[in-house]
Amino acid sequence: MNEAQHNTAAHKKAFKAFKGFEGVLLFLALAICWQLTSTMLPLRNAALYPTPAVTFKALKDSLPELLKGTWSSFLILVPGYLLAVILGALWGIVVGSVKWIHRAFDPFAKVAAPIPPTVYIPYAIALMPTFRVSAILVVFIGAFWPVFVNAAAGAASVPLRYRDNAGILGFGRFEYMRRVVFPASLPNIFSGMAVGLALAFILLTVAELFGANQGLGRFVQYYADYADYPRMVAGILYTGMVTFVSMALLDFIKRRVLFWVR
Amino acid sequence: MSGTNRLTNGYDKKDSGIALSIEHVSFSYDTALVLKDIDLTVAEGEFVAVLGPSGCGKTSLLRLLAGLEKPGNGKILHQGNPVSGPDILRGVVFQDYSLFPWLNLQDNLTIAINKARKGLGRAERNKIAEEYLDLVGLQGMASKHPYEVSGGMRQRAAIARSLALGSPVLLMDEPFGALDPVNRVRLQDLLLQLCRSSSTGRTIVFVTHDVEEALYLGDRVIVLGTTPGRVIAEINVPFEGQRSRYDLFQSKEFRKLEEEISALYHEDIERQLEAGSVVFGEGELI
């Protein structure tokens, strides 16, 4: 029994040493797994499963092309997403705080918001003059709903204490919206923005599979068509990193803006 | 202080008419009767303490006076005009949420200053905000946010905000209820000092469940009973002028008043027990 106790104590100590590095360890384990499986498994078509070394060489070689693709993708993502954030937040605040507008718009939102935005892609491409405009439209629709729904929920549930204070300070309607409802809804708006950004990336890359001649999604599709799997896998990893950095940036901004949330 | 004259907001204490009058007011929350047939007048410049246990509807009474709730029956007048909603004529200090957490202390005050005196420049508003912060002992805290300062400092800032708003009537809902005893004493003294100063003095309705606090601060104490809330006693506090906390709490008159109020509470509770209604406090009984 003493020995058992000693063993658990030793285990605890070992775990403590890794505290804070669990995430790094998992990445390491996955990389080792990838290396081992790609070199040692007797695969029928080894080209489909490139080794880490081959993949990173492909990543390095296609970096100029990927950077160009990133620029092209961001020319779609940024306008579509920003427009969605601005209009979604503003309209959400209006719908969340003005009762008759809520009654008018809510049924439509309930029907339109759950439609998977990917189904708009073919129509948007047919409808709009250029691929870029149609892709911006699709990204906009996809990111708009999460921002709108969260902003409306935030505006509809402004805590009574803020409303009381606004009344005591003699705020008019517009001042109340700008100085109280907007800041009080910001935590919800940022939740919506995170969901919206993830959706925006999905829609961006899917739209690019359909009709782009450059961009991140297009890169992956192009090299898959030519069976250049190292470059394709490199494209997937690169897109993942771009998405991760964008989400981290949003999180950074959120922390700065919502410093007062405790 | 160079800006003292600017802190008066044109309000003059010498007028001694009726500030607030509550006439036959009843108030229900859902189906429960919270306040029953309240009659009360508050004179200009008077400090009225509303004393009662939890659930007696004293917060509801204050919200009614502020215009944040509407009475079911009866009417509430402020200087003869019916109260139809919140107004900057009646400032409110809540227990612990008078400030907007996303604004620093200075900006919380400049919002009020902007309302009290329109057309001031930003620099001037900031300067006045700093003067009010000085007044409540918050020198150099202008750029702090509410979450960065203690509960006592937040309440100081909340008082400063209502002073800056320039409301002739100040309604306070257990403003020191969430503070530790030391800070509570400090803020009670600060409030008395502000009341006595001619530049900031005004009509105050102060809600509390603390007997000592009510007797120490109030010119008059209104005692409320529970289920439903109604006035069970009105006591004119006989301690005039400069009160020393220590002398006051030692004095026979004070002890006697305190005992009288305790007796009133017990009568009220016994009356309810006899009537078969359940006594329900929120974890506190006086």
Coordinates of C-alpha atoms in Angstrom, one line a residue:
Chain A
M1 CA 0.0 0.0 0.0
N2 CA 2.9 2.3 0.8
E3 CA 4.4 1.6 -2.5
A4 CA 1.1 2.3 -4.3
Q5 CA 1.0 5.7 -2.5
H6 CA 4.5 6.4 -3.5
N7 CA 3.8 5.5 -7.1
T8 CA 0.8 7.9 -7.4
A9 CA 2.9 10.6 -5.8
A10 CA 5.6 10.0 -8.5
H11 CA 3.0 10.1 -11.2
K12 CA 1.6 13.4 -9.9
K13 CA 5.1 14.8 -10.0
A14 CA 5.6 13.7 -13.5
F15 CA 2.4 15.2 -14.7
K16 CA 3.2 18.5 -13.0
A17 CA 6.4 18.8 -15.1
F18 CA 4.3 18.9 -18.3
K19 CA 1.8 21.4 -16.9
G20 CA 1.2 24.1 -19.5
F21 CA 2.8 22.1 -22.3
E22 CA 0.1 19.6 -23.0
G23 CA -0.8 21.3 -26.2
V24 CA 2.8 21.3 -27.5
L25 CA 3.1 17.6 -26.5
L26 CA 0.1 16.7 -28.6
F27 CA 1.5 18.5 -31.6
L28 CA 4.7 16.6 -31.1
A29 CA 2.9 13.3 -30.8
L30 CA 0.9 13.9 -34.0
A31 CA 4.1 14.8 -35.9
I32 CA 5.8 11.7 -34.7
C33 CA 2.7 9.6 -35.7
W34 CA 2.7 11.2 -39.1
Q35 CA 6.4 10.5 -39.6
L36 CA 6.2 6.9 -38.5
T37 CA 3.0 6.0 -40.4
S38 CA 4.1 7.7 -43.6
T39 CA 7.5 6.0 -43.7
M40 CA 6.7 2.6 -42.3
L41 CA 3.2 1.6 -43.4
P42 CA 3.2 -0.5 -46.6
L43 CA 0.8 1.8 -48.6
R44 CA -0.4 0.9 -52.1
N45 CA -0.3 4.5 -53.3
A46 CA 2.4 6.2 -51.3
A47 CA 2.0 9.5 -53.3
L48 CA -1.4 10.0 -51.5
Y49 CA 0.3 10.2 -48.1
P50 CA 3.5 12.4 -48.3
T51 CA 6.0 12.3 -45.4
P52 CA 6.5 15.5 -43.3
A53 CA 9.8 16.2 -45.0
V54 CA 8.3 16.1 -48.5
T55 CA 5.3 18.1 -47.4
F56 CA 7.4 20.9 -45.8
K57 CA 9.6 21.1 -48.9
A58 CA 6.4 21.5 -51.0
L59 CA 5.2 24.2 -48.6
K60 CA 8.5 26.0 -48.9
D61 CA 8.5 25.8 -52.7
S62 CA 4.9 27.0 -53.0
L63 CA 5.1 29.8 -50.5
P64 CA 5.2 32.6 -53.0
E65 CA 2.1 31.1 -54.7
L66 CA 0.4 30.6 -51.3
L67 CA 1.1 34.2 -50.3
K68 CA -0.4 35.5 -53.5
G69 CA -3.4 33.2 -53.0
T70 CA -3.8 34.5 -49.4
W71 CA -3.9 38.1 -50.7
S72 CA -6.5 37.1 -53.3
S73 CA -8.6 35.3 -50.7
F74 CA -8.4 38.2 -48.2
L75 CA -9.7 40.5 -50.9
I76 CA -12.9 38.4 -50.7
L77 CA -12.8 37.6 -47.0
V78 CA -12.1 41.0 -45.5
P79 CA -14.8 43.1 -47.3
G80 CA -17.4 40.4 -46.9
Y81 CA -16.6 39.8 -43.2
L82 CA -16.3 43.4 -42.2
L83 CA -19.6 44.3 -43.9
A84 CA -21.2 41.4 -42.1
V85 CA -19.8 42.5 -38.7
I86 CA -20.9 46.2 -39.2
L87 CA -24.4 45.5 -40.6
G88 CA -25.0 42.5 -38.4
A89 CA -24.1 44.3 -35.2
L90 CA -26.0 47.5 -36.1
W91 CA -29.2 45.7 -37.3
G92 CA -28.9 43.2 -34.5
I93 CA -28.9 46.0 -31.9
V94 CA -31.9 47.7 -33.6
V95 CA -33.9 44.4 -33.8
G96 CA -32.9 43.4 -30.3
S97 CA -34.1 46.7 -28.7
V98 CA -37.0 48.0 -30.8
K99 CA -40.0 45.8 -30.1
W100 CA -42.0 46.3 -33.3
I101 CA -39.0 45.9 -35.5
H102 CA -38.3 42.7 -33.6
R103 CA -41.8 41.4 -34.2
A104 CA -41.5 42.2 -37.9
F105 CA -38.0 40.9 -38.6
D106 CA -37.7 37.9 -36.2
P107 CA -39.9 35.4 -38.2
F108 CA -37.8 36.1 -41.3
A109 CA -34.6 35.7 -39.4
K110 CA -35.8 32.5 -37.9
V111 CA -36.4 31.1 -41.5
A112 CA -33.4 32.6 -43.3
A113 CA -30.6 32.2 -40.7
P114 CA -30.5 28.4 -40.6
I115 CA -30.1 28.0 -44.4
P116 CA -26.6 26.7 -45.0
P117 CA -25.0 29.6 -46.8
T118 CA -23.1 27.2 -49.1
V119 CA -26.3 26.6 -51.1
Y120 CA -26.2 30.3 -52.2
I121 CA -22.9 29.9 -54.0
P122 CA -24.0 28.7 -57.4
Y123 CA -26.8 31.3 -57.6
A124 CA -24.5 34.1 -56.4
I125 CA -21.9 33.1 -59.1
A126 CA -24.6 33.2 -61.7
L127 CA -26.2 36.4 -60.5
M128 CA -23.1 38.6 -59.9
P129 CA -20.9 40.2 -62.5
T130 CA -17.6 38.8 -61.2
F131 CA -16.5 35.8 -59.1
R132 CA -15.1 38.1 -56.5
V133 CA -18.3 40.0 -55.9
S134 CA -20.3 36.8 -55.7
A135 CA -17.8 35.3 -53.2
I136 CA -17.9 38.5 -51.1
L137 CA -21.7 38.2 -51.1
V138 CA -21.6 34.6 -49.9
V139 CA -19.1 35.3 -47.2
F140 CA -21.2 38.3 -46.1
I141 CA -24.4 36.2 -45.8
G142 CA -22.6 33.4 -43.9
A143 CA -21.0 35.8 -41.4
F144 CA -23.9 38.1 -41.1
W145 CA -26.4 35.8 -39.4
P146 CA -24.2 34.7 -36.4
V147 CA -23.2 38.3 -35.7
F148 CA -26.8 39.5 -36.1
V149 CA -28.3 36.8 -33.9
N150 CA -25.8 37.3 -31.1
A151 CA -26.1 41.1 -31.3
A152 CA -29.9 40.9 -31.2
A153 CA -29.7 38.5 -28.2
G154 CA -27.3 40.8 -26.4
A155 CA -29.4 43.9 -27.1
A156 CA -32.6 42.2 -26.0
S157 CA -31.0 41.2 -22.6
V158 CA -29.3 44.4 -21.5
P159 CA -29.2 44.0 -17.7
L160 CA -31.9 46.0 -15.9
R161 CA -29.2 47.8 -13.9
Y162 CA -27.9 49.5 -17.0
R163 CA -31.4 50.5 -18.1
D164 CA -32.0 51.9 -14.7
N165 CA -28.9 54.0 -14.9
A166 CA -29.7 55.2 -18.4
G167 CA -33.1 56.3 -17.2
I168 CA -31.6 58.2 -14.2
L169 CA -29.1 59.9 -16.4
G170 CA -31.9 61.0 -18.7
F171 CA -30.7 59.3 -21.8
G172 CA -32.8 59.6 -25.0
R173 CA -33.4 56.6 -27.2
F174 CA -30.4 57.1 -29.5
E175 CA -28.0 57.9 -26.7
Y176 CA -29.3 54.8 -24.8
M177 CA -28.5 52.7 -27.9
R178 CA -25.1 54.2 -28.4
R179 CA -23.8 54.5 -24.9
V180 CA -25.5 51.5 -23.2
V181 CA -27.0 48.9 -25.5
F182 CA -24.0 48.9 -27.8
P183 CA -21.3 48.4 -25.2
A184 CA -23.5 46.0 -23.2
S185 CA -24.0 43.9 -26.3
L186 CA -20.3 43.8 -27.2
P187 CA -19.6 40.5 -25.4
N188 CA -22.3 38.8 -27.5
I189 CA -21.2 40.6 -30.7
F190 CA -17.7 39.2 -30.3
S191 CA -19.1 35.7 -29.8
G192 CA -21.0 36.1 -33.0
M193 CA -17.9 37.5 -34.7
A194 CA -15.9 34.4 -33.8
V195 CA -18.5 32.0 -35.2
G196 CA -18.9 34.3 -38.2
L197 CA -15.2 34.3 -38.9
A198 CA -15.0 30.5 -38.9
L199 CA -18.0 30.3 -41.2
A200 CA -16.4 33.0 -43.5
F201 CA -13.3 30.9 -44.0
I202 CA -15.4 27.8 -44.8
L203 CA -17.5 29.8 -47.3
L204 CA -14.5 31.5 -48.8
T205 CA -12.7 28.2 -49.6
V206 CA -15.8 26.4 -50.8
A207 CA -16.6 29.3 -53.1
E208 CA -13.1 29.2 -54.4
L209 CA -13.4 25.5 -55.2
F210 CA -16.4 26.5 -57.4
G211 CA -15.0 29.3 -59.5
A212 CA -11.8 31.1 -58.5
N213 CA -8.6 31.1 -60.5
Q214 CA -6.5 31.9 -57.4
G215 CA -6.8 31.8 -53.7
L216 CA -6.4 29.3 -50.8
G217 CA -9.3 27.0 -51.7
R218 CA -8.4 27.1 -55.3
F219 CA -4.7 26.1 -54.5
V220 CA -5.8 22.9 -52.8
Q221 CA -8.3 22.1 -55.5
Y222 CA -5.8 22.7 -58.3
Y223 CA -3.1 20.4 -56.9
A224 CA -5.6 17.8 -56.0
D225 CA -6.7 17.8 -59.7
Y226 CA -3.1 17.3 -60.7
A227 CA -2.5 14.7 -58.0
D228 CA 0.3 16.7 -56.5
Y229 CA -0.5 15.6 -53.0
P230 CA 2.5 17.1 -51.1
R231 CA 1.5 20.6 -52.4
M232 CA -2.2 19.9 -51.6
V233 CA -1.4 18.8 -48.0
A234 CA 0.9 21.8 -47.7
G235 CA -2.1 24.0 -48.9
I236 CA -4.3 22.4 -46.2
L237 CA -1.8 23.0 -43.5
Y238 CA -1.1 26.6 -44.7
T239 CA -4.9 27.3 -44.8
G240 CA -5.2 26.0 -41.3
M241 CA -2.4 28.3 -40.1
V242 CA -4.0 31.3 -41.8
T243 CA -7.3 30.5 -40.1
F244 CA -5.6 30.0 -36.7
V245 CA -3.7 33.3 -37.0
S246 CA -6.9 35.2 -38.0
M247 CA -8.9 33.7 -35.1
A248 CA -6.0 34.5 -32.7
L249 CA -6.0 38.1 -33.9
L250 CA -9.8 38.4 -33.4
D251 CA -9.3 37.0 -29.9
F252 CA -6.6 39.6 -29.2
I253 CA -8.9 42.4 -30.3
K254 CA -11.7 41.0 -28.2
R255 CA -9.6 41.0 -25.1
R256 CA -8.5 44.6 -25.7
V257 CA -12.1 45.8 -26.3
L258 CA -13.7 43.8 -23.6
F259 CA -11.1 44.6 -20.9
W260 CA -14.0 45.5 -18.5
V261 CA -15.7 42.0 -18.7
R262 CA -15.0 40.1 -15.5
Chain B
M1 CA -11.3 74.7 -3.9
S2 CA -11.5 77.1 -6.8
G3 CA -14.5 75.5 -8.3
T4 CA -16.8 75.3 -5.3
N5 CA -19.3 77.7 -6.7
R6 CA -19.6 75.6 -9.8
L7 CA -20.7 72.6 -7.7
T8 CA -23.9 74.3 -6.6
N9 CA -25.8 73.7 -9.8
G10 CA -28.1 76.6 -9.0
Y11 CA -29.7 74.6 -6.2
D12 CA -30.5 76.5 -3.1
K13 CA -31.3 74.8 0.2
K14 CA -33.2 77.7 1.9
D15 CA -36.5 76.9 0.1
S16 CA -38.3 74.5 2.5
G17 CA -41.4 73.4 0.6
I18 CA -42.4 69.8 0.0
A19 CA -40.1 68.0 -2.3
L20 CA -41.7 64.6 -2.6
S21 CA -45.2 63.4 -1.7
I22 CA -46.5 59.9 -1.8
E23 CA -50.3 59.6 -1.6
H24 CA -52.1 56.3 -0.9
V25 CA -49.5 54.4 -3.0
S26 CA -49.9 50.6 -3.4
F27 CA -47.6 48.5 -5.5
S28 CA -47.8 44.9 -6.5
Y29 CA -45.1 42.7 -8.0
D30 CA -46.8 40.0 -10.1
T31 CA -49.7 39.0 -7.7
A32 CA -47.9 39.8 -4.4
L33 CA -48.8 43.0 -2.7
V34 CA -45.5 44.7 -1.9
L35 CA -46.5 48.1 -0.6
K36 CA -49.9 48.9 0.8
D37 CA -51.4 52.4 1.1
I38 CA -48.2 54.4 1.8
D39 CA -48.5 58.1 2.7
L40 CA -45.4 60.1 3.0
T41 CA -44.1 63.6 2.4
V42 CA -40.4 64.6 2.2
A43 CA -39.5 68.3 2.8
E44 CA -37.0 70.1 0.7
G45 CA -33.5 69.6 2.2
E46 CA -34.7 66.9 4.5
F47 CA -32.8 63.6 5.1
V48 CA -35.3 60.8 5.4
A49 CA -34.1 57.3 6.2
V50 CA -36.5 54.5 5.2
L51 CA -35.8 51.6 7.6
G52 CA -37.1 48.1 7.2
P53 CA -36.2 44.4 7.0
S54 CA -35.8 42.5 3.8
G55 CA -38.9 42.1 1.8
C56 CA -40.7 45.1 3.3
G57 CA -40.7 46.8 -0.1
K58 CA -38.3 49.6 0.7
T59 CA -36.4 49.2 -2.5
S60 CA -39.7 49.2 -4.4
L61 CA -40.6 52.4 -2.7
L62 CA -37.3 54.0 -3.8
R63 CA -37.8 52.7 -7.4
L64 CA -41.3 54.2 -7.4
L65 CA -39.9 57.6 -6.2
A66 CA -37.2 57.4 -8.9
G67 CA -39.9 56.7 -11.6
L68 CA -38.4 53.3 -12.4
E69 CA -41.6 51.6 -11.4
K70 CA -45.2 52.8 -11.7
P71 CA -47.6 52.5 -8.7
G72 CA -50.6 50.3 -8.9
N73 CA -52.7 52.8 -6.9
G74 CA -52.2 56.3 -5.7
K75 CA -49.8 58.9 -6.9
I76 CA -46.3 60.2 -6.4
L77 CA -45.5 63.9 -6.8
H78 CA -42.2 65.7 -7.1
Q79 CA -42.6 69.4 -6.3
G80 CA -46.3 69.0 -7.2
N81 CA -45.7 67.3 -10.5
P82 CA -46.6 63.7 -11.0
V83 CA -43.6 61.3 -11.4
S84 CA -44.1 59.6 -14.8
G85 CA -40.6 58.2 -15.3
P86 CA -37.0 58.6 -14.3
D87 CA -35.6 62.1 -14.5
I88 CA -32.3 63.8 -13.7
L89 CA -34.2 65.8 -11.1
R90 CA -34.0 62.6 -8.9
G91 CA -30.6 61.1 -8.8
V92 CA -30.2 57.5 -7.6
V93 CA -27.3 55.6 -6.0
F94 CA -27.8 51.9 -6.1
Q95 CA -26.2 49.3 -3.9
D96 CA -23.4 48.4 -6.2
Y97 CA -24.1 49.1 -9.8
S98 CA -24.4 52.8 -10.4
L99 CA -21.5 52.9 -12.8
F100 CA -21.0 51.7 -16.3
P101 CA -18.2 49.1 -16.2
W102 CA -16.9 50.0 -19.7
L103 CA -16.2 53.7 -18.7
N104 CA -13.5 54.9 -16.4
L105 CA -14.6 56.9 -13.3
Q106 CA -14.1 60.2 -15.0
D107 CA -16.2 59.3 -18.1
N108 CA -18.9 57.9 -15.7
L109 CA -19.0 61.4 -14.2
T110 CA -18.8 63.4 -17.5
I111 CA -21.9 61.6 -18.8
A112 CA -23.8 63.1 -15.8
I113 CA -22.1 66.5 -16.2
N114 CA -23.0 66.5 -19.9
K115 CA -26.6 66.1 -18.9
A116 CA -26.6 68.7 -16.1
R117 CA -24.9 71.4 -18.1
K118 CA -25.1 71.2 -21.8
G119 CA -22.6 72.8 -24.1
L120 CA -19.4 72.4 -22.1
G121 CA -16.2 71.5 -23.8
R122 CA -14.5 68.2 -23.2
A123 CA -11.7 69.7 -21.2
E124 CA -14.1 71.6 -19.0
R125 CA -16.2 68.6 -18.4
N126 CA -13.2 66.6 -17.4
K127 CA -12.0 69.3 -15.0
I128 CA -15.4 69.4 -13.3
A129 CA -15.4 65.5 -13.1
E130 CA -12.1 65.7 -11.3
E131 CA -13.4 68.3 -8.9
Y132 CA -16.3 66.0 -8.0
L133 CA -13.9 63.0 -7.6
D134 CA -11.7 65.2 -5.3
L135 CA -14.8 66.0 -3.3
V136 CA -15.5 62.4 -2.4
G137 CA -11.8 61.6 -1.8
L138 CA -11.0 60.0 -5.1
Q139 CA -8.0 62.2 -6.1
G140 CA -6.0 60.8 -9.0
M141 CA -8.4 58.0 -9.7
A142 CA -10.1 59.5 -12.7
S143 CA -8.6 57.1 -15.2
K144 CA -9.4 53.9 -13.2
H145 CA -12.2 51.7 -14.3
P146 CA -14.8 50.4 -11.8
Y147 CA -13.4 46.9 -11.7
E148 CA -10.0 48.3 -10.8
V149 CA -11.2 50.0 -7.6
S150 CA -12.7 48.8 -4.3
G151 CA -16.4 48.6 -3.6
G152 CA -16.1 51.6 -1.3
M153 CA -14.4 53.7 -4.1
R154 CA -17.2 52.7 -6.5
Q155 CA -19.8 54.0 -4.1
R156 CA -17.8 57.2 -3.6
A157 CA -17.8 57.6 -7.4
A158 CA -21.5 56.8 -7.6
I159 CA -22.2 59.5 -5.0
A160 CA -20.0 61.9 -7.0
R161 CA -21.9 61.1 -10.1
S162 CA -25.3 61.9 -8.5
L163 CA -23.8 65.1 -7.2
A164 CA -22.5 65.9 -10.6
L165 CA -25.9 65.3 -12.1
G166 CA -27.1 68.1 -10.0
S167 CA -30.3 66.5 -8.9
P168 CA -32.1 68.3 -6.1
V169 CA -33.4 65.0 -4.8
L170 CA -31.0 62.1 -4.1
L171 CA -32.4 58.6 -3.7
M172 CA -30.1 56.0 -2.1
D173 CA -30.9 52.3 -2.1
E174 CA -28.7 50.7 0.7
P175 CA -25.7 52.4 -0.9
F176 CA -23.3 51.1 1.8
G177 CA -25.0 47.7 2.3
A178 CA -22.2 45.8 0.4
L179 CA -19.3 47.5 2.2
D180 CA -17.2 46.3 5.0
P181 CA -17.8 48.1 8.4
V182 CA -14.8 50.4 8.1
N183 CA -15.7 51.7 4.7
R184 CA -19.4 51.9 5.6
V185 CA -18.5 54.3 8.5
R186 CA -16.3 56.4 6.3
L187 CA -18.9 56.8 3.7
Q188 CA -21.7 57.6 6.2
D189 CA -19.5 60.4 7.5
L190 CA -18.7 61.6 4.0
L191 CA -22.4 61.6 3.1
L192 CA -23.2 63.7 6.3
Q193 CA -20.4 66.1 5.5
L194 CA -21.7 66.5 1.9
C195 CA -25.2 67.1 3.2
R196 CA -24.2 69.7 5.6
S197 CA -22.1 71.6 3.1
S198 CA -24.3 74.3 1.6
S199 CA -22.9 73.8 -1.9
T200 CA -23.9 70.1 -2.1
G201 CA -26.8 69.8 0.4
R202 CA -30.0 68.4 -1.0
T203 CA -33.1 66.3 -0.2
I204 CA -32.2 62.7 0.5
V205 CA -34.2 59.5 0.8
F206 CA -32.0 56.8 2.1
V207 CA -33.1 53.2 2.3
T208 CA -31.4 50.9 4.8
H209 CA -32.0 47.8 7.0
D210 CA -29.5 49.0 9.6
V211 CA -31.1 50.8 12.6
E212 CA -27.9 52.5 13.6
E213 CA -27.3 53.8 10.1
A214 CA -30.9 55.2 9.9
L215 CA -30.6 56.9 13.2
Y216 CA -27.1 58.3 12.6
L217 CA -27.9 59.7 9.1
G218 CA -31.6 60.6 9.1
D219 CA -33.5 63.7 10.3
R220 CA -36.5 61.5 10.2
V221 CA -36.8 57.7 10.2
I222 CA -39.7 55.9 8.5
V223 CA -40.1 52.4 9.7
L224 CA -41.7 49.9 7.4
G225 CA -43.2 46.6 8.4
T226 CA -43.5 43.5 6.1
T227 CA -46.1 41.6 4.1
P228 CA -47.3 43.9 2.8
G229 CA -44.9 46.8 3.2
R230 CA -46.5 49.7 5.1
V231 CA -45.4 52.5 7.4
I232 CA -45.5 51.2 11.0
A233 CA -43.8 54.2 12.6
E234 CA -42.3 57.7 11.9
I235 CA -39.6 58.9 14.2
N236 CA -38.2 62.4 14.3
V237 CA -34.5 62.0 15.2
P238 CA -33.8 64.4 18.0
F239 CA -30.0 64.5 17.5
E240 CA -29.4 67.9 15.9
G241 CA -26.3 69.4 14.3
Q242 CA -22.8 68.0 14.4
R243 CA -23.2 64.4 15.6
S244 CA -20.2 62.6 16.9
R245 CA -20.7 58.9 16.1
Y246 CA -19.2 57.8 19.4
D247 CA -21.2 60.1 21.7
L248 CA -24.4 59.4 19.7
F249 CA -24.1 55.6 20.1
Q250 CA -23.4 56.0 23.8
S251 CA -26.3 58.3 24.5
K252 CA -29.4 57.1 26.3
E253 CA -31.8 58.6 23.7
F254 CA -30.1 56.7 21.0
R255 CA -30.3 53.4 22.8
K256 CA -33.9 54.1 23.7
L257 CA -34.9 54.7 20.0
E258 CA -33.0 51.6 18.9
E259 CA -35.0 49.5 21.5
E260 CA -38.3 51.1 20.4
I261 CA -37.6 50.2 16.8
S262 CA -36.7 46.7 17.7
A263 CA -39.9 46.4 19.7
L264 CA -41.8 47.7 16.7
Y265 CA -40.3 44.9 14.5
H266 CA -41.2 42.2 17.0
E267 CA -44.8 43.5 17.3
D268 CA -45.0 43.4 13.5
I269 CA -43.6 39.9 13.3
E270 CA -45.9 38.6 16.1
R271 CA -48.9 40.2 14.4
Q272 CA -48.1 38.3 11.3
L273 CA -47.6 35.0 13.1
E274 CA -51.0 35.5 14.7
A275 CA -52.5 36.3 11.4
G276 CA -50.9 33.1 10.1
S277 CA -48.9 34.6 7.3
V278 CA -45.4 33.3 6.8
V279 CA -42.4 35.5 7.7
F280 CA -39.9 35.2 5.0
G281 CA -36.7 37.2 5.0
E282 CA -33.7 36.8 2.6
G283 CA -31.5 35.3 5.2
E284 CA -31.5 38.3 7.5
L285 CA -33.8 39.3 10.3
I286 CA -33.6 42.3 12.5

